[in-house]
Short mmCIF file of C-alpha atoms and ligand atoms in Angstrom, two decimals:
data_model
loop_
_atom_site.label_atom_id
_atom_site.label_comp_id
_atom_site.label_asym_id
_atom_site.label_seq_id
_atom_site.Cartn_x
_atom_site.Cartn_y
_atom_site.Cartn_z
CA MET K 25 0.18 -0.10 -0.15
CA ILE K 26 1.09 3.52 -0.78
CA HIS K 27 0.74 6.40 1.58
CA GLN K 28 0.68 9.71 0.40
CA CYS K 29 3.48 12.39 1.50
CA ALA K 30 5.77 14.87 0.83
CA VAL K 31 10.03 14.47 2.34
CA ILE K 32 12.25 16.87 2.92
CA ALA K 33 14.64 16.24 -0.11
CA TYR K 34 17.80 15.08 2.00
CA GLY K 35 21.19 14.19 0.68
CA PHE K 36 20.48 16.33 -2.27
CA ARG K 37 22.51 19.47 -3.71
CA TYR K 38 21.14 22.98 -4.40
CA TYR K 39 21.76 23.33 -8.00
CA TYR K 40 21.94 26.62 -9.55
CA MET K 41 19.02 26.99 -12.00
CA PRO K 42 17.44 30.24 -12.05
CA GLY K 43 13.61 30.26 -11.11
CA LEU K 44 13.77 26.78 -10.32
CA LYS K 45 16.15 27.08 -7.02
CA HIS K 46 14.57 25.74 -3.78
CA ILE K 47 11.03 26.03 -5.44
CA LEU K 48 8.73 23.48 -3.29
CA SER K 49 7.64 20.54 -6.17
CA THR K 50 5.86 17.42 -6.21
CA PHE K 51 5.31 14.85 -8.28
CA THR K 52 3.46 11.27 -8.55
CA LEU K 53 5.57 8.01 -8.99
CA ILE K 54 3.45 5.32 -10.48
CA PRO K 55 3.65 1.74 -9.67
CA HIS K 56 5.67 -0.38 -12.51
CA ARG K 57 8.16 -3.42 -12.00
CA HIS K 58 11.89 -2.99 -12.44
CA ARG K 59 15.22 -5.49 -12.34
CA CYS K 60 18.09 -5.59 -10.55
CA SER K 61 20.55 -6.47 -12.56
CA TYR K 62 22.04 -8.78 -9.84
CA LEU K 63 18.76 -10.71 -9.12
CA PRO K 64 17.00 -13.19 -11.77
CA SER K 65 13.81 -12.18 -10.18
CA PRO K 66 11.76 -8.95 -10.82
CA SER K 67 10.52 -6.89 -8.13
CA PRO K 68 7.83 -4.29 -7.85
CA SER K 69 8.30 -0.60 -8.06
CA LEU K 70 7.47 2.61 -8.75
CA VAL K 71 8.01 5.60 -11.59
CA SER K 72 6.71 8.30 -14.11
CA LEU K 73 6.26 11.63 -12.47
CA SER K 74 3.46 14.13 -12.61
CA SER K 75 1.71 16.36 -9.60
CA SER K 76 1.89 14.85 -6.07
CA PHE K 77 4.14 12.84 -4.59
CA HIS K 78 3.94 9.26 -2.79
CA LEU K 79 5.98 7.38 -0.51
CA PRO K 80 5.26 4.09 0.73
CA ASN K 81 6.39 4.81 4.33
CA PRO K 82 3.60 5.89 6.84
CA ASP K 83 6.48 7.56 9.32
CA ASN K 84 7.58 9.73 7.36
CA LEU K 85 4.52 11.79 6.73
CA SER K 86 4.43 15.81 6.96
CA ARG K 87 7.32 16.62 5.85
CA PHE K 88 8.05 18.90 2.87
CA LEU K 89 9.92 18.63 -0.46
CA THR K 90 12.22 21.28 -0.92
CA GLY K 91 14.45 22.39 -4.23
CA ASN K 92 14.22 21.19 -7.80
CA CYS K 93 17.11 19.87 -9.99
CA PRO K 94 17.19 19.39 -13.83
CA PHE K 95 16.75 15.17 -13.63
CA PHE K 96 13.72 15.09 -11.84
CA LYS K 97 12.06 13.89 -15.24
CA MET K 98 14.50 11.70 -16.74
CA GLU K 99 12.95 8.87 -15.95
CA ARG K 100 10.52 9.49 -18.53
CA SER K 101 12.45 9.35 -21.24
CA TRP K 102 13.63 6.35 -21.46
CA SER K 103 11.87 2.66 -21.31
CA GLY K 104 13.55 -1.33 -20.79
CA SER K 105 15.26 -3.42 -18.11
CA GLY K 106 16.34 -2.42 -14.96
CA VAL K 107 19.79 -2.77 -16.35
CA ASN K 108 19.23 -0.61 -19.44
CA LYS K 109 17.56 2.61 -16.78
CA ASN K 110 20.01 2.00 -14.29
CA LYS K 111 22.53 2.75 -17.37
CA ALA K 112 20.44 5.89 -19.08
CA MET K 113 20.00 6.92 -15.37
CA VAL K 114 24.14 7.31 -15.09
CA GLU K 115 23.53 8.56 -18.84
CA HIS K 116 21.84 11.21 -17.80
CA LEU K 117 24.15 12.40 -15.01
CA GLN K 118 26.79 12.55 -17.71
CA HIS K 119 24.48 14.28 -20.15
CA TYR K 120 23.99 16.90 -17.55
CA GLY K 121 28.21 17.36 -16.67
CA VAL K 122 27.40 15.71 -13.27
CA ILE K 123 29.66 12.55 -13.80
CA THR K 124 32.66 13.33 -15.65
CA SER K 125 34.57 10.30 -14.42
CA LYS K 126 34.72 7.32 -16.57
CA LYS K 127 35.67 5.11 -13.16
CA VAL K 128 32.43 6.82 -11.59
CA SER K 129 29.93 6.30 -14.85
CA GLU K 130 31.35 2.37 -14.97
CA VAL K 131 30.78 2.02 -11.24
CA MET K 132 27.38 3.46 -11.18
CA GLU K 133 26.80 1.19 -14.05
CA THR K 134 28.08 -1.82 -12.49
CA ILE K 135 25.94 -1.15 -9.01
CA ASP K 136 22.84 -1.62 -9.76
CA ARG K 137 20.54 1.38 -8.04
CA ALA K 138 17.26 -0.73 -7.92
CA CYS K 139 19.33 -3.08 -5.33
CA PHE K 140 19.29 -0.90 -2.55
CA VAL K 141 15.82 1.61 -3.15
CA PRO K 142 13.25 -0.03 -0.84
CA ASP K 143 10.26 -2.01 -2.72
CA GLY K 144 7.82 0.28 -4.05
CA THR K 145 10.40 3.09 -4.41
CA PRO K 146 11.38 4.40 -7.72
CA PRO K 147 15.19 3.16 -8.12
CA TYR K 148 16.19 5.99 -10.82
CA VAL K 149 14.57 9.01 -10.22
CA ASP K 150 17.27 11.47 -9.62
CA SER K 151 15.46 12.54 -5.97
CA PRO K 152 16.44 11.39 -2.50
CA MET K 153 14.14 8.73 -1.57
CA ALA K 154 12.80 7.47 2.36
CA ILE K 155 14.10 4.00 3.34
CA GLY K 156 12.25 4.60 6.99
CA TYR K 157 13.78 5.62 10.56
CA ASN K 158 13.85 9.02 9.22
CA ALA K 159 16.63 8.30 6.53
CA THR K 160 17.25 8.39 3.15
CA ILE K 161 19.03 7.33 0.58
CA SER K 162 20.98 9.94 -0.68
CA ALA K 163 20.09 11.06 -4.86
CA PRO K 164 21.79 10.07 -7.78
CA HIS K 165 23.68 12.84 -8.31
CA MET K 166 24.53 13.34 -4.67
CA HIS K 167 26.52 10.18 -5.05
CA ALA K 168 28.19 10.28 -8.33
CA THR K 169 28.93 14.17 -6.66
CA CYS K 170 30.79 12.04 -3.93
CA LEU K 171 32.31 9.40 -5.83
CA GLN K 172 33.56 11.72 -8.21
CA LEU K 173 35.43 13.85 -5.53
CA LEU K 174 36.71 11.11 -3.54
CA GLU K 175 37.54 9.06 -7.17
CA GLU K 176 41.69 9.38 -6.56
CA ASN K 177 41.11 8.05 -2.59
CA LEU K 178 39.37 5.09 -4.08
CA LYS K 179 42.09 3.24 -6.25
CA PRO K 180 42.47 -0.55 -5.36
CA GLY K 181 43.95 -1.78 -1.96
CA MET K 182 43.00 1.84 -0.28
CA HIS K 183 40.86 2.40 2.73
CA ALA K 184 37.19 4.02 2.46
CA LEU K 185 34.92 4.20 5.38
CA ASP K 186 31.53 5.08 4.66
CA ILE K 187 29.62 6.92 7.95
CA GLY K 188 25.65 6.67 7.70
CA SER K 189 26.04 3.70 5.26
CA GLY K 190 21.95 4.02 5.01
CA THR K 191 21.48 1.59 2.10
CA GLY K 192 24.67 0.44 1.61
CA TYR K 193 24.72 2.42 -1.89
CA LEU K 194 27.79 3.66 -1.52
CA THR K 195 29.69 1.45 0.56
CA ALA K 196 28.96 -1.38 -2.26
CA CYS K 197 30.43 1.24 -5.01
CA PHE K 198 33.58 2.03 -2.78
CA ALA K 199 34.02 -1.69 -2.52
CA LEU K 200 34.13 -1.93 -6.09
CA MET K 201 36.55 0.36 -6.41
CA VAL K 202 39.38 -0.27 -3.87
CA GLY K 203 38.69 -3.92 -5.38
CA PRO K 204 39.49 -7.54 -3.39
CA GLN K 205 42.98 -5.78 -1.53
CA GLY K 206 41.62 -2.63 -0.38
CA ARG K 207 39.08 -2.38 2.20
CA ALA K 208 35.59 -0.86 2.40
CA VAL K 209 33.57 -0.22 5.64
CA GLY K 210 30.17 1.03 6.22
CA VAL K 211 29.24 2.75 9.49
CA GLU K 212 25.42 2.98 10.48
CA HIS K 213 23.50 3.73 13.86
CA ILE K 214 20.35 2.08 12.88
CA PRO K 215 20.87 -2.10 13.52
CA GLU K 216 17.70 -2.43 10.60
CA LEU K 217 19.14 -0.57 8.47
CA VAL K 218 22.66 -2.35 8.83
CA VAL K 219 20.74 -5.73 8.45
CA SER K 220 18.88 -4.51 4.84
CA SER K 221 21.90 -3.07 3.53
CA ILE K 222 23.76 -6.33 3.74
CA GLN K 223 20.66 -7.85 2.09
CA ASN K 224 20.93 -5.34 -0.92
CA ILE K 225 24.55 -5.59 -1.23
CA GLU K 226 24.25 -9.06 -1.14
CA LYS K 227 21.75 -8.77 -4.46
CA SER K 228 24.23 -6.44 -6.25
CA ALA K 229 27.84 -6.86 -8.00
CA ALA K 230 29.47 -6.25 -5.02
CA ALA K 231 28.21 -9.39 -3.58
CA PRO K 232 31.52 -11.52 -3.81
CA LEU K 233 33.39 -8.50 -1.87
CA LEU K 234 31.11 -8.83 1.18
CA LYS K 235 31.29 -12.50 0.94
CA GLU K 236 35.30 -12.43 1.11
CA GLY K 237 35.49 -10.11 3.63
CA SER K 238 36.74 -6.61 1.70
CA LEU K 239 33.63 -4.97 2.39
CA SER K 240 31.81 -4.53 5.51
CA VAL K 241 28.92 -2.91 7.40
CA HIS K 242 29.06 -2.35 11.11
CA VAL K 243 26.49 -0.67 13.83
CA GLY K 244 27.80 1.42 15.29
CA ASP K 245 27.99 5.67 16.01
CA GLY K 246 29.29 7.58 13.12
CA ARG K 247 31.05 10.09 14.84
CA LYS K 248 33.13 8.13 16.23
CA GLY K 249 34.72 6.76 13.07
CA TRP K 250 35.81 2.71 12.78
CA PRO K 251 39.43 2.41 14.02
CA GLU K 252 39.58 -1.10 13.73
CA PHE K 253 40.57 -0.28 9.66
CA ALA K 254 41.90 3.07 10.41
CA PRO K 255 43.57 5.20 8.84
CA TYR K 256 41.53 5.36 5.82
CA ASP K 257 42.52 7.16 2.56
CA ALA K 258 38.65 8.63 1.51
CA ILE K 259 36.12 9.26 4.25
CA HIS K 260 32.57 9.92 3.18
CA VAL K 261 29.74 10.55 5.77
CA GLY K 262 26.19 10.63 4.59
CA ALA K 263 24.60 13.16 7.34
CA ALA K 264 25.32 16.51 8.28
CA ALA K 265 27.37 16.97 11.46
CA PRO K 266 27.65 20.40 13.39
CA GLU K 267 31.01 20.44 13.12
CA ILE K 268 33.86 18.10 11.69
CA PRO K 269 34.16 14.95 14.13
CA GLN K 270 37.51 14.89 15.45
CA ALA K 271 38.28 10.99 15.63
CA LEU K 272 37.36 11.18 11.51
CA ILE K 273 39.86 13.32 11.01
CA ASP K 274 42.12 11.47 13.74
CA GLN K 275 41.31 8.52 11.15
CA LEU K 276 41.91 10.02 8.26
CA LYS K 277 45.36 8.95 6.09
CA PRO K 278 47.95 11.79 5.55
CA GLY K 279 46.95 12.73 2.00
CA GLY K 280 43.43 11.04 2.60
CA ARG K 281 40.08 13.41 1.92
CA MET K 282 37.25 13.04 3.68
CA VAL K 283 34.03 14.53 2.16
CA ILE K 284 31.46 15.60 4.56
CA PRO K 285 28.39 17.53 4.70
CA VAL K 286 28.84 20.46 7.65
CA GLY K 287 25.81 22.55 9.01
CA ASN K 288 22.16 22.75 10.13
CA ILE K 289 19.62 23.98 8.31
CA PHE K 290 22.52 25.79 5.70
CA GLN K 291 24.40 22.87 4.87
CA ASP K 292 27.81 22.75 3.49
CA LEU K 293 29.54 19.62 1.25
CA LYS K 294 33.08 20.05 2.68
CA VAL K 295 36.27 18.66 1.08
CA VAL K 296 39.00 17.98 3.62
CA ASP K 297 42.40 16.97 2.50
CA LYS K 298 44.74 15.87 5.09
CA ASN K 299 47.98 16.94 4.08
CA GLN K 300 51.59 14.83 4.26
CA ASP K 301 52.42 16.96 7.62
CA GLY K 302 48.79 16.29 9.14
CA SER K 303 47.55 20.08 8.38
CA LEU K 304 44.40 20.21 6.77
CA SER K 305 42.66 22.04 3.64
CA ILE K 306 39.06 22.50 3.85
CA TRP K 307 36.60 23.81 1.25
CA SER K 308 33.67 23.87 0.26
CA GLU K 309 32.07 22.37 -2.46
CA THR K 310 28.24 23.01 -2.62
CA SER K 311 25.13 23.53 -0.56
CA VAL K 312 23.33 20.25 0.40
CA ARG K 313 20.61 19.11 2.00
CA TYR K 314 21.09 16.45 4.49
CA VAL K 315 19.89 14.10 7.69
CA PRO K 316 21.93 15.16 10.39
CA LEU K 317 24.38 13.06 11.87
CA THR K 318 22.83 12.57 15.31
CA SER K 319 22.55 10.26 18.25
CA ARG K 320 20.18 6.91 17.46
CA ASP K 321 17.26 8.68 19.94
CA ALA K 322 17.25 11.97 18.29
CA GLN K 323 16.77 10.41 15.07
CA LEU K 324 14.38 7.89 15.64
CA ARG K 325 12.47 10.98 17.92
CA GLY K 326 12.57 12.86 14.50
CA TRP K 327 15.21 15.24 15.94
N1 SAH F 413 24.25 7.20 2.52
C1 SAH F 413 23.30 6.54 2.85
C2 SAH F 413 22.57 6.78 3.65
C3 SAH F 413 21.87 8.70 3.90
S1 SAH F 413 20.83 8.92 4.95
C4 SAH F 413 22.46 6.53 1.03
O1 SAH F 413 22.64 7.16 0.49
O2 SAH F 413 21.70 5.22 1.75
C5 SAH F 413 21.93 9.22 6.79
C6 SAH F 413 21.86 7.91 7.19
O3 SAH F 413 23.38 8.29 8.50
C7 SAH F 413 21.07 7.51 8.01
O4 SAH F 413 21.03 6.18 7.25
C8 SAH F 413 21.50 7.60 9.12
O5 SAH F 413 21.22 6.33 10.10
C9 SAH F 413 22.21 7.71 9.20
N2 SAH F 413 23.25 8.33 10.58
C10 SAH F 413 23.00 9.59 11.31
N3 SAH F 413 23.77 9.41 12.52
C11 SAH F 413 24.60 8.15 12.42
C12 SAH F 413 25.73 8.24 13.35
N4 SAH F 413 25.80 9.03 14.31
N5 SAH F 413 26.19 7.44 13.29
C13 SAH F 413 26.13 6.41 11.97
N6 SAH F 413 24.89 6.70 11.02
C14 SAH F 413 24.71 7.97 11.41
#
């Protein structure tokens, strides 16, 4: 059953589009079927856009969808299997200049987003989607942006940490990039999301890496990082911190890079480079809207 609601578009970048920036926007999602590229059996999902917004999670009632971006309508423009639709999503991100890296497009084509969204949720629409527990899977353009910012720190053999790993989508992408000699670690504080993210990864092209052990997902408070596999070449934080947690800075390798949204209502996606002498170079990539990096209780209460 689909419940009507509106959500804050978390995991989202504000695009500079005169007239469209910060516009309240709503759309309708009509059920259809898609196929995860790694699973033989199709699962039901949604798609197609028009004029009011439906989501499957009743716990996300009464939130507002904010912002807008040029990709909302892209789902309408292709047809075919889930594999082709995932590829078409990546091609649209390339077309709009969001993805410029060949490696990132290969990885996003290989890891089918349909394996990671809840049943009944449209996998290829460029928007964040509710995943329960007041959390969202970030929009494809945000995943692409973060992968590109971290690309040089996700070479084979490197160590990557994904804080607030949610559905496991980015952790799976990281694992593919660092390969079996590397290490991709997800940390998520909602145990149910850790369980479902592992099931998602098992359906995806990253399943062998999970089995071999170079990819793992853990229940924990991401503000403390995950010291076991530190130091990390790449750290991604998928929730907005009021300030950059010291533990994450400590677990970043010299030469390493962290991408982290910082702020409360107004948030910037910060890129933190740790220099060889241990000093930090920090710059803002773009304005964003993410769920808070907070305690489990605060999140479940709705902050
Ligand atoms: N990047 C993920 C999820 C983004 S939503 C994806 O795209 O699928 C942000 C996630 O951060 C949520 O799953 C939320 O539960 C988690 N989170 C928030 N605060 C946290 C904390 N202190 N420690 C670990 N995870 C946290």
